[in-house]
Structures are given as structure tokens and as C-alpha cells.
Amino acid sequence: MYLPPQFKGQTREHAVPLIQAHPFASLISVDSAGLPYVTHLPLHLEERGDQLVLLGHVAKPNAHWRYLQARPQAVATFLGPHAYLSPKVYPDLARVPSWNYLAVHCTVEATLIEDPLAKDRLLKKLIGDHEPPYAEQWRGLGEEFAHKMLAGIVGFELLVTDLQCKIKVNQHRPESHAAMKAVYAAGNENEQALAGWMDRLGMTSPAGERKES
């Protein structure tokens, strides 16, 4: 993605919490016609030493797993908090509106998971991310039901081979920071999350005390 130096996040340190907080991804492959094929889905992030691995699955009728099988390299993107930025935050009038956002792009190498036990372990990790108490209900549904459900999906591991993290919160316009923070802190959920990232980056600290993590 377009990544000006002033918006380049500290890749892993910023990307990991962003993915964990916003796990609903766009997985992008190339189809048989050479066009982008996109599936929107939650992905589970694992840190395995120096490696980052994303785990997910698609329904068996979804052709995406076949594209991953034929061409394992793909891209997974995650969109964090985002919000409109009014020119009212500036002390002068010669300004224009903008949009602030955080995003992570992962280049990945896919390996399919078709073994039922491995798919069951994958599902339990996703359940652990979003509704841990459901694990007991899943176990109680019985082997026959579980086998039927597992047969209907194809799982995959996505080894992250390249990582980009973009944090666009007007870092290069310090004259806007105080007013922008006040607007975002009083705003909706996305805006409040951006205000939190401003704090994380030290954008509201006195000059010379800015943090980078």
C-alpha cells in the first residue's frame, strides 16, 4: 500500500495489537482469470517465535481455498479504527478535510488444513478469540454433528512473509493535535479508538516527549 514515511508504524509492535483488536480481515488471492478474489473472514493470529501465522477457514463451496492451493501467495488486510478529520481542527482556514485510519497488510504463504482434528483445533482457537464459553457447547454437540460441520470447511495457515502497518493520524500536522484529540475523545467508538492511538503515540505529550510504541 502507499506508505509515506510519516505514517509508517513500528511494524510488528503496532501490527500485532491492531490485528488482535480488529481480526476481521480481507483475504485476497488471484482467481483463475487473473482477477483479485476476496473473502471477508475472521483470522486468528499466532506468534510463533519470530514468525506470525494467521489461521482461518472458508466454506468448502467457496473457491478461495482452491486459489490458495494453486497459488499459495496471497494478501490479508486488516482495517483498524478510522474516522473523518474536519479542517476545523486547524488554527487557520487554508486546510482541507481528510480521513484518519490504521491498517495492516500481510503478504502470506498459505498451507491448507484438511485433517478433521487439525480443523477442530483451529476452530477452537477462533472460538477462544470470540466466545470461549461456546467451546463447551461445541463439545456437547457430538462427534457426528462435529464431523459433518468440519467436512463443510477447509482450513488454512497463512505464514506472514511481509508486513506493512500504516498509522495515519495526522502525525505530521502537530498544530492540529490538541483540537483533534478533543474531537475524537468525545466522538464515536472509532474516533475514541483513534484518540487512544494518539495517546499511545505520544501525540498529545509536550514537545520532545513523543512516544513511538
Coordinates of N, CA and C in Angstrom, one line a residue:
M1 N 0.8 -1.2 0.0 CA 0.0 0.0 0.0 C 0.9 1.2 0.0
Y2 N 0.3 2.4 -0.3 CA 1.0 3.6 -0.3 C 1.3 3.9 1.2
L3 N 2.6 4.1 1.5 CA 3.1 4.2 2.9 C 4.1 5.3 3.0
P4 N 3.6 6.6 3.1 CA 4.6 7.7 3.4 C 5.3 7.5 4.7
P5 N 6.6 7.9 4.8 CA 7.4 7.7 6.0 C 6.7 8.1 7.3
Q6 N 6.0 9.3 7.2 CA 5.4 9.8 8.4 C 4.2 9.0 9.0
F7 N 3.7 8.0 8.1 CA 2.6 7.2 8.6 C 3.0 5.7 8.7
K8 N 4.3 5.4 8.7 CA 4.7 4.1 8.8 C 4.8 3.7 10.3
G9 N 4.0 2.7 10.7 CA 4.1 2.3 12.1 C 5.3 1.4 12.3
Q10 N 5.6 1.2 13.6 CA 6.6 0.2 14.0 C 6.0 -1.1 13.8
T11 N 6.4 -1.8 12.7 CA 5.7 -2.8 12.1 C 5.0 -3.9 13.0
R12 N 5.8 -4.7 13.7 CA 5.3 -5.8 14.5 C 4.6 -5.2 15.8
E13 N 5.3 -4.3 16.4 CA 4.8 -3.7 17.7 C 3.4 -3.1 17.5
H14 N 3.1 -2.5 16.4 CA 1.8 -1.9 16.2 C 0.9 -2.8 15.4
A15 N 1.4 -3.6 14.5 CA 0.5 -4.5 13.8 C -0.2 -5.6 14.6
V16 N 0.6 -6.2 15.5 CA 0.0 -7.3 16.3 C -1.2 -6.8 17.2
P17 N -1.1 -5.7 17.9 CA -2.3 -5.3 18.7 C -3.5 -4.9 17.7
L18 N -3.1 -4.3 16.6 CA -4.2 -4.0 15.6 C -4.9 -5.2 15.1
I19 N -4.2 -6.2 14.7 CA -4.8 -7.4 14.2 C -5.7 -8.1 15.3
Q20 N -5.1 -8.1 16.5 CA -5.9 -8.7 17.7 C -7.1 -8.0 18.0
A21 N -7.1 -6.7 17.9 CA -8.3 -5.9 18.2 C -9.3 -5.8 17.0
H22 N -8.8 -6.1 15.8 CA -9.6 -6.0 14.6 C -9.4 -7.2 13.7
P23 N -9.8 -8.4 14.1 CA -9.4 -9.6 13.4 C -10.2 -9.9 12.2
F24 N -11.2 -9.1 11.8 CA -12.0 -9.4 10.6 C -11.2 -8.9 9.4
A25 N -10.8 -9.8 8.6 CA -9.8 -9.5 7.5 C -10.4 -9.6 6.1
S26 N -9.7 -9.0 5.2 CA -10.0 -9.3 3.8 C -8.8 -10.1 3.2
L27 N -9.1 -11.3 2.8 CA -8.1 -12.2 2.3 C -8.2 -12.1 0.7
I28 N -7.1 -11.8 0.1 CA -7.1 -11.5 -1.3 C -6.2 -12.4 -2.1
S29 N -6.7 -13.2 -3.0 CA -6.0 -14.1 -3.9 C -6.2 -13.7 -5.3
V30 N -5.6 -14.4 -6.2 CA -5.8 -14.2 -7.7 C -6.6 -15.4 -8.2
D31 N -7.7 -15.2 -8.9 CA -8.5 -16.3 -9.3 C -8.0 -16.8 -10.7
S32 N -8.7 -17.8 -11.3 CA -8.2 -18.4 -12.5 C -8.2 -17.5 -13.7
A33 N -8.9 -16.3 -13.6 CA -9.0 -15.4 -14.7 C -7.9 -14.3 -14.4
G34 N -7.2 -14.3 -13.4 CA -6.2 -13.4 -13.1 C -6.7 -12.1 -12.3
L35 N -7.9 -12.2 -11.8 CA -8.5 -11.1 -11.1 C -8.4 -11.3 -9.6
P36 N -8.5 -10.2 -8.8 CA -8.5 -10.4 -7.3 C -9.8 -11.1 -6.9
Y37 N -9.6 -12.1 -6.0 CA -10.7 -12.8 -5.4 C -10.6 -12.5 -3.9
V38 N -11.7 -12.0 -3.3 CA -11.7 -11.5 -1.9 C -12.7 -12.3 -1.1
T39 N -12.2 -12.7 0.1 CA -13.1 -13.3 1.1 C -12.9 -12.5 2.4
H40 N -14.0 -12.1 3.0 CA -14.0 -11.4 4.3 C -14.3 -12.4 5.4
L41 N -13.4 -12.4 6.4 CA -13.4 -13.5 7.4 C -12.6 -13.1 8.6
P42 N -12.9 -13.7 9.7 CA -12.0 -13.5 10.9 C -10.8 -14.4 10.8
L43 N -9.7 -13.9 11.3 CA -8.4 -14.7 11.3 C -7.9 -14.7 12.7
H44 N -7.3 -15.8 13.1 CA -6.7 -15.9 14.4 C -5.2 -15.7 14.3
L45 N -4.6 -14.8 15.0 CA -3.1 -14.5 14.9 C -2.4 -15.3 16.0
E46 N -1.3 -16.0 15.5 CA -0.4 -16.7 16.5 C 1.0 -16.2 16.3
E47 N 1.7 -15.9 17.4 CA 3.1 -15.6 17.3 C 3.9 -16.8 17.7
R48 N 4.7 -17.3 16.7 CA 5.5 -18.5 16.8 C 7.0 -18.1 16.7
G49 N 7.5 -17.7 17.9 CA 8.9 -17.1 17.8 C 8.9 -15.9 17.0
D50 N 9.8 -15.8 16.0 CA 9.9 -14.7 15.1 C 8.8 -14.6 14.1
Q51 N 8.0 -15.7 13.9 CA 7.0 -15.8 12.9 C 5.7 -15.4 13.3
L52 N 4.9 -14.8 12.4 CA 3.5 -14.6 12.6 C 2.7 -15.5 11.7
V53 N 1.7 -16.1 12.2 CA 0.8 -17.0 11.4 C -0.6 -16.7 11.7
L54 N -1.4 -16.6 10.6 CA -2.8 -16.4 10.6 C -3.6 -17.7 10.3
L55 N -4.6 -18.0 11.1 CA -5.4 -19.2 10.9 C -6.8 -18.8 10.6
G56 N -7.4 -19.5 9.6 CA -8.8 -19.3 9.3 C -9.4 -20.4 8.5
H57 N -10.6 -20.2 8.0 CA -11.2 -21.3 7.2 C -12.3 -20.6 6.3
V58 N -12.6 -21.3 5.2 CA -13.7 -20.9 4.4 C -14.6 -22.1 4.2
A59 N -15.9 -21.9 3.7 CA -16.8 -22.9 3.4 C -16.2 -23.7 2.2
K60 N -16.5 -25.0 2.1 CA -15.9 -25.8 1.0 C -16.4 -25.3 -0.3
P61 N -17.7 -24.8 -0.5 CA -18.1 -24.3 -1.8 C -17.4 -23.0 -2.2
N62 N -16.8 -22.3 -1.3 CA -16.0 -21.1 -1.6 C -14.8 -21.5 -2.4
A63 N -14.6 -21.0 -3.6 CA -13.5 -21.4 -4.4 C -12.2 -20.9 -3.9
H64 N -12.2 -20.0 -2.9 CA -11.0 -19.4 -2.4 C -9.9 -20.4 -2.0
W65 N -10.3 -21.5 -1.4 CA -9.3 -22.4 -1.0 C -8.6 -23.1 -2.2
R66 N -9.3 -23.2 -3.3 CA -8.7 -23.8 -4.5 C -7.6 -22.8 -5.0
Y67 N -7.9 -21.5 -5.0 CA -6.9 -20.5 -5.4 C -5.7 -20.5 -4.5
L68 N -5.9 -20.7 -3.2 CA -4.8 -20.7 -2.3 C -4.0 -22.0 -2.5
Q69 N -4.6 -23.1 -2.9 CA -3.9 -24.3 -3.2 C -3.1 -24.2 -4.5
A70 N -3.6 -23.5 -5.5 CA -2.9 -23.3 -6.8 C -1.9 -22.2 -6.7
R71 N -2.2 -21.2 -6.0 CA -1.2 -20.0 -5.8 C -1.2 -19.6 -4.4
P72 N -0.3 -20.3 -3.6 CA -0.3 -20.1 -2.1 C 0.0 -18.6 -1.7
Q73 N 0.6 -17.8 -2.5 CA 0.9 -16.4 -2.0 C -0.4 -15.6 -2.1
A74 N -0.7 -14.9 -1.1 CA -1.9 -14.1 -1.0 C -1.6 -12.9 -0.1
V75 N -2.7 -12.0 0.1 CA -2.6 -10.9 0.9 C -3.8 -10.9 1.9
A76 N -3.5 -10.6 3.1 CA -4.6 -10.4 4.1 C -4.5 -9.0 4.7
T77 N -5.6 -8.3 4.6 CA -5.6 -6.9 5.1 C -6.5 -6.8 6.3
F78 N -6.2 -5.9 7.2 CA -7.0 -5.6 8.4 C -7.1 -4.1 8.5
L79 N -8.4 -3.7 8.8 CA -8.6 -2.2 8.9 C -9.0 -2.0 10.4
G80 N -8.2 -1.1 11.0 CA -8.4 -0.7 12.4 C -9.4 0.5 12.5
P81 N -9.4 1.3 13.5 CA -10.3 2.4 13.7 C -10.0 3.4 12.6
H82 N -11.1 4.1 12.2 CA -10.9 5.1 11.1 C -12.1 6.1 11.3
A83 N -11.8 7.4 10.9 CA -12.8 8.4 11.1 C -12.4 9.6 10.2
Y84 N -13.4 10.4 9.9 CA -13.3 11.7 9.2 C -12.5 12.7 10.0
L85 N -11.7 13.5 9.3 CA -11.0 14.6 10.0 C -11.4 15.9 9.4
S86 N -12.1 16.7 10.2 CA -12.6 18.0 9.8 C -11.4 19.1 9.8
P87 N -11.4 20.0 8.8 CA -10.4 21.0 8.8 C -10.6 22.0 10.0
K88 N -11.7 21.9 10.7 CA -11.9 22.7 11.9 C -10.8 22.5 13.0
V89 N -10.1 21.5 12.9 CA -9.1 21.2 14.0 C -7.8 22.1 13.8
Y90 N -7.7 22.8 12.6 CA -6.6 23.6 12.4 C -6.8 25.1 12.8
P91 N -5.7 25.8 13.1 CA -5.9 27.1 13.6 C -6.1 28.1 12.4
D92 N -6.0 27.7 11.2 CA -6.2 28.6 10.0 C -7.2 27.9 9.1
L93 N -7.6 28.7 8.1 CA -8.7 28.2 7.2 C -8.2 27.5 5.9
A94 N -6.9 27.7 5.6 CA -6.4 27.2 4.3 C -6.1 25.7 4.5
R95 N -7.1 24.9 4.8 CA -7.0 23.5 5.0 C -8.1 22.7 4.3
V96 N -7.9 21.4 4.2 CA -9.0 20.6 3.6 C -9.3 19.4 4.5
P97 N -10.5 18.8 4.3 CA -10.9 17.6 5.0 C -9.9 16.4 4.7
S98 N -9.9 15.4 5.6 CA -9.1 14.2 5.4 C -9.8 13.1 6.1
W99 N -9.1 11.9 6.1 CA -9.6 10.7 6.8 C -8.4 10.1 7.5
N100 N -8.6 9.8 8.8 CA -7.6 9.1 9.5 C -7.9 7.6 9.7
Y101 N -6.9 6.8 9.6 CA -7.1 5.3 9.7 C -5.9 4.6 10.1
L102 N -6.1 3.3 10.5 CA -5.0 2.4 10.8 C -5.2 1.1 10.0
A103 N -4.2 0.6 9.4 CA -4.4 -0.6 8.5 C -3.1 -1.4 8.6
V104 N -3.3 -2.7 8.4 CA -2.2 -3.7 8.3 C -2.4 -4.5 7.1
H105 N -1.3 -4.7 6.3 CA -1.3 -5.5 5.1 C -0.3 -6.6 5.3
C106 N -0.7 -7.9 5.2 CA 0.2 -9.0 5.4 C 0.3 -9.8 4.0
T107 N 1.5 -9.9 3.5 CA 1.7 -10.9 2.5 C 1.9 -12.3 3.1
V108 N 1.2 -13.3 2.6 CA 1.2 -14.6 3.3 C 1.5 -15.7 2.3
E109 N 1.9 -16.8 2.9 CA 2.1 -18.1 2.1 C 1.1 -19.1 2.8
A110 N 0.2 -19.6 2.0 CA -0.9 -20.4 2.6 C -0.6 -21.9 2.5
T111 N -1.0 -22.6 3.6 CA -1.0 -24.1 3.6 C -2.4 -24.5 4.0
L112 N -3.0 -25.4 3.3 CA -4.3 -25.9 3.6 C -4.3 -26.8 4.7
I113 N -5.4 -26.8 5.5 CA -5.6 -27.7 6.6 C -6.9 -28.5 6.3
E114 N -6.8 -29.8 6.1 CA -8.0 -30.6 5.7 C -8.2 -31.7 6.7
D115 N -7.2 -32.0 7.6 CA -7.4 -33.1 8.6 C -8.5 -32.6 9.6
P116 N -9.5 -33.4 9.9 CA -10.6 -33.0 10.8 C -10.1 -32.6 12.2
L117 N -9.1 -33.3 12.8 CA -8.6 -32.9 14.1 C -7.9 -31.6 14.1
A118 N -7.2 -31.4 13.0 CA -6.5 -30.1 12.9 C -7.5 -28.9 12.7
K119 N -8.5 -29.2 11.9 CA -9.6 -28.2 11.7 C -10.3 -27.9 13.0
D120 N -10.5 -28.9 13.8 CA -11.2 -28.8 15.1 C -10.3 -27.9 16.0
R121 N -9.0 -28.1 16.0 CA -8.1 -27.3 16.9 C -8.2 -25.8 16.4
L122 N -8.2 -25.6 15.1 CA -8.3 -24.3 14.5 C -9.6 -23.6 15.0
L123 N -10.7 -24.3 14.9 CA -12.0 -23.7 15.3 C -12.0 -23.3 16.7
K124 N -11.4 -24.2 17.6 CA -11.4 -23.9 19.0 C -10.5 -22.6 19.3
K125 N -9.5 -22.4 18.5 CA -8.7 -21.1 18.6 C -9.6 -19.9 18.3
L126 N -10.4 -20.0 17.2 CA -11.3 -18.9 16.8 C -12.4 -18.7 17.9
I127 N -12.9 -19.8 18.4 CA -13.9 -19.8 19.5 C -13.3 -19.1 20.7
G128 N -12.0 -19.4 21.0 CA -11.3 -18.8 22.1 C -11.2 -17.3 22.0
D129 N -11.1 -16.8 20.7 CA -10.9 -15.4 20.5 C -12.2 -14.6 20.7
H130 N -13.4 -15.3 20.4 CA -14.6 -14.5 20.3 C -15.7 -14.9 21.3
E131 N -15.7 -16.2 21.7 CA -16.7 -16.6 22.6 C -16.3 -17.9 23.3
P132 N -15.3 -17.8 24.3 CA -14.8 -19.0 24.9 C -15.8 -19.9 25.5
P133 N -16.9 -19.4 26.1 CA -17.9 -20.4 26.7 C -18.6 -21.3 25.7
Y134 N -18.5 -20.9 24.4 CA -19.2 -21.7 23.3 C -18.4 -23.0 23.2
A135 N -17.1 -23.1 23.6 CA -16.4 -24.3 23.4 C -17.1 -25.5 24.1
E136 N -17.7 -25.3 25.2 CA -18.4 -26.4 25.9 C -19.6 -26.9 25.1
Q137 N -20.3 -25.9 24.5 CA -21.5 -26.3 23.7 C -21.0 -27.0 22.4
W138 N -19.9 -26.6 21.8 CA -19.4 -27.3 20.6 C -19.0 -28.7 21.0
R139 N -18.4 -28.9 22.1 CA -18.0 -30.3 22.5 C -19.3 -31.1 22.8
G140 N -20.3 -30.5 23.2 CA -21.5 -31.2 23.6 C -22.4 -31.6 22.4
L141 N -22.1 -31.1 21.2 CA -22.9 -31.4 20.1 C -22.7 -32.8 19.5
G142 N -21.7 -33.4 19.9 CA -21.5 -34.8 19.5 C -20.6 -35.0 18.3
E143 N -19.9 -36.1 18.2 CA -18.9 -36.4 17.1 C -19.6 -36.3 15.7
E144 N -20.8 -36.9 15.6 CA -21.4 -36.9 14.2 C -21.7 -35.5 13.7
F145 N -22.2 -34.7 14.6 CA -22.5 -33.3 14.2 C -21.2 -32.6 13.8
A146 N -20.2 -32.7 14.7 CA -18.9 -32.0 14.5 C -18.3 -32.5 13.2
H147 N -18.3 -33.8 12.9 CA -17.7 -34.3 11.7 C -18.4 -33.7 10.5
K148 N -19.7 -33.6 10.5 CA -20.5 -33.0 9.4 C -20.1 -31.6 9.2
M149 N -20.0 -30.8 10.3 CA -19.6 -29.4 10.2 C -18.2 -29.2 9.7
L150 N -17.3 -30.0 10.2 CA -15.9 -29.9 9.8 C -15.7 -30.3 8.3
A151 N -16.5 -31.2 7.9 CA -16.4 -31.7 6.5 C -16.8 -30.5 5.5
G152 N -17.5 -29.5 6.0 CA -18.0 -28.5 5.2 C -17.1 -27.3 5.1
I153 N -15.9 -27.4 5.7 CA -15.0 -26.2 5.7 C -13.6 -26.7 5.2
V154 N -12.8 -25.8 4.8 CA -11.4 -26.0 4.5 C -10.6 -25.0 5.3
G155 N -9.7 -25.4 6.2 CA -8.9 -24.5 7.0 C -7.6 -24.2 6.3
F156 N -6.9 -23.2 6.8 CA -5.6 -22.9 6.3 C -4.8 -22.1 7.3
E157 N -3.5 -22.3 7.2 CA -2.5 -21.4 7.9 C -1.9 -20.5 6.9
L158 N -1.7 -19.2 7.3 CA -1.1 -18.2 6.5 C 0.1 -17.7 7.1
L159 N 1.3 -18.1 6.7 CA 2.5 -17.6 7.2 C 2.8 -16.2 6.7
V160 N 3.0 -15.3 7.6 CA 3.2 -13.9 7.2 C 4.7 -13.8 6.7
T161 N 4.8 -13.4 5.4 CA 6.2 -13.3 4.9 C 6.6 -11.8 4.7
D162 N 5.6 -10.9 4.8 CA 5.9 -9.5 4.7 C 4.8 -8.8 5.4
L163 N 5.1 -7.7 6.1 CA 4.1 -7.0 6.9 C 4.3 -5.5 6.7
Q164 N 3.2 -4.8 6.5 CA 3.1 -3.3 6.5 C 2.1 -2.8 7.4
C165 N 2.4 -1.8 8.2 CA 1.5 -1.2 9.1 C 1.4 0.3 8.9
K166 N 0.2 0.8 8.6 CA 0.0 2.2 8.3 C -0.8 2.8 9.4
I167 N -0.2 3.9 10.0 CA -0.9 4.6 11.1 C -1.0 6.1 10.6
K168 N -2.2 6.4 10.1 CA -2.4 7.8 9.6 C -3.3 8.6 10.6
V169 N -2.7 9.3 11.5 CA -3.5 10.1 12.4 C -2.9 11.5 12.5
N170 N -2.6 12.0 11.3 CA -2.1 13.4 11.2 C -0.9 13.8 12.0
Q171 N 0.0 12.8 12.1 CA 1.2 13.0 12.9 C 2.0 14.2 12.4
H172 N 2.0 14.4 11.1 CA 2.8 15.5 10.5 C 2.2 16.9 10.7
R173 N 1.1 17.0 11.3 CA 0.4 18.3 11.5 C 0.2 18.5 13.0
P174 N 1.3 18.8 13.8 CA 1.1 18.9 15.2 C 0.2 20.1 15.6
E175 N 0.0 21.1 14.8 CA -0.8 22.2 15.1 C -2.3 21.8 15.2
S176 N -2.6 20.6 14.7 CA -4.0 20.1 14.8 C -4.2 19.1 16.0
H177 N -3.2 18.7 16.7 CA -3.3 17.6 17.6 C -4.2 17.8 18.8
A178 N -4.1 19.0 19.4 CA -4.9 19.2 20.6 C -6.4 19.3 20.3
A179 N -6.8 20.0 19.2 CA -8.2 20.0 18.8 C -8.7 18.7 18.3
M180 N -7.8 18.0 17.6 CA -8.2 16.7 17.0 C -8.5 15.7 18.2
K181 N -7.6 15.7 19.1 CA -7.8 14.8 20.3 C -9.1 15.1 21.0
A182 N -9.4 16.4 21.2 CA -10.7 16.7 21.9 C -11.9 16.3 21.1
V183 N -11.8 16.4 19.8 CA -13.0 16.0 18.9 C -13.1 14.5 19.0
Y184 N -12.0 13.8 18.8 CA -12.1 12.3 18.8 C -12.4 11.7 20.1
A185 N -11.9 12.3 21.2 CA -12.2 11.8 22.5 C -13.7 11.9 22.9
A186 N -14.4 12.8 22.3 CA -15.8 13.0 22.6 C -16.7 12.3 21.5
G187 N -16.1 11.6 20.6 CA -16.8 11.1 19.4 C -17.3 9.6 19.6
N188 N -17.5 9.0 18.4 CA -18.0 7.6 18.4 C -16.9 6.6 18.8
E189 N -17.2 5.3 18.7 CA -16.2 4.3 19.1 C -14.9 4.4 18.3
N190 N -15.1 4.6 16.9 CA -13.9 4.7 16.1 C -13.0 5.9 16.5
E191 N -13.7 7.0 16.7 CA -13.0 8.2 17.0 C -12.3 8.1 18.3
Q192 N -12.9 7.5 19.3 CA -12.3 7.3 20.6 C -11.1 6.4 20.5
A193 N -11.2 5.4 19.7 CA -10.0 4.5 19.5 C -8.9 5.2 18.8
L194 N -9.2 6.2 17.9 CA -8.1 7.0 17.3 C -7.5 7.9 18.4
A195 N -8.3 8.4 19.3 CA -7.8 9.3 20.4 C -6.8 8.4 21.2
G196 N -7.2 7.2 21.5 CA -6.3 6.3 22.2 C -5.0 6.0 21.5
W197 N -5.0 5.9 20.2 CA -3.8 5.7 19.5 C -2.9 7.0 19.5
M198 N -3.6 8.2 19.5 CA -2.8 9.4 19.7 C -2.1 9.4 21.0
D199 N -2.7 8.9 22.1 CA -2.1 8.8 23.4 C -0.9 7.8 23.3
R200 N -1.2 6.7 22.6 CA -0.2 5.6 22.5 C 1.1 6.1 21.8
L201 N 0.9 7.0 20.8 CA 2.0 7.5 20.0 C 2.6 8.8 20.7
G202 N 2.0 9.2 21.8 CA 2.6 10.4 22.5 C 2.3 11.7 21.7
M203 N 1.2 11.7 20.9 CA 0.9 12.9 20.1 C 0.3 14.0 20.9
T204 N -0.1 13.8 22.1 CA -0.7 14.8 23.0 C 0.3 15.2 24.1
S205 N 1.5 14.6 24.1 CA 2.5 14.9 25.1 C 3.2 16.3 24.7
P206 N 3.8 16.9 25.7 CA 4.6 18.1 25.3 C 5.7 17.8 24.3
A207 N 6.0 18.8 23.6 CA 7.0 18.7 22.5 C 8.3 18.0 23.1
G208 N 8.8 17.0 22.3 CA 10.0 16.4 22.7 C 9.8 15.1 23.5
E209 N 8.5 14.8 23.9 CA 8.2 13.7 24.7 C 7.4 12.6 24.0
R210 N 7.4 12.7 22.7 CA 6.6 11.8 21.9 C 7.1 10.3 22.0
K211 N 6.2 9.4 22.2 CA 6.5 8.0 22.3 C 6.4 7.4 20.9
E212 N 6.9 6.2 20.7 CA 6.8 5.5 19.4 C 6.3 4.1 19.6
S213 N 5.6 3.8 20.7 CA 5.1 2.4 20.8 C 3.9 2.5 21.7

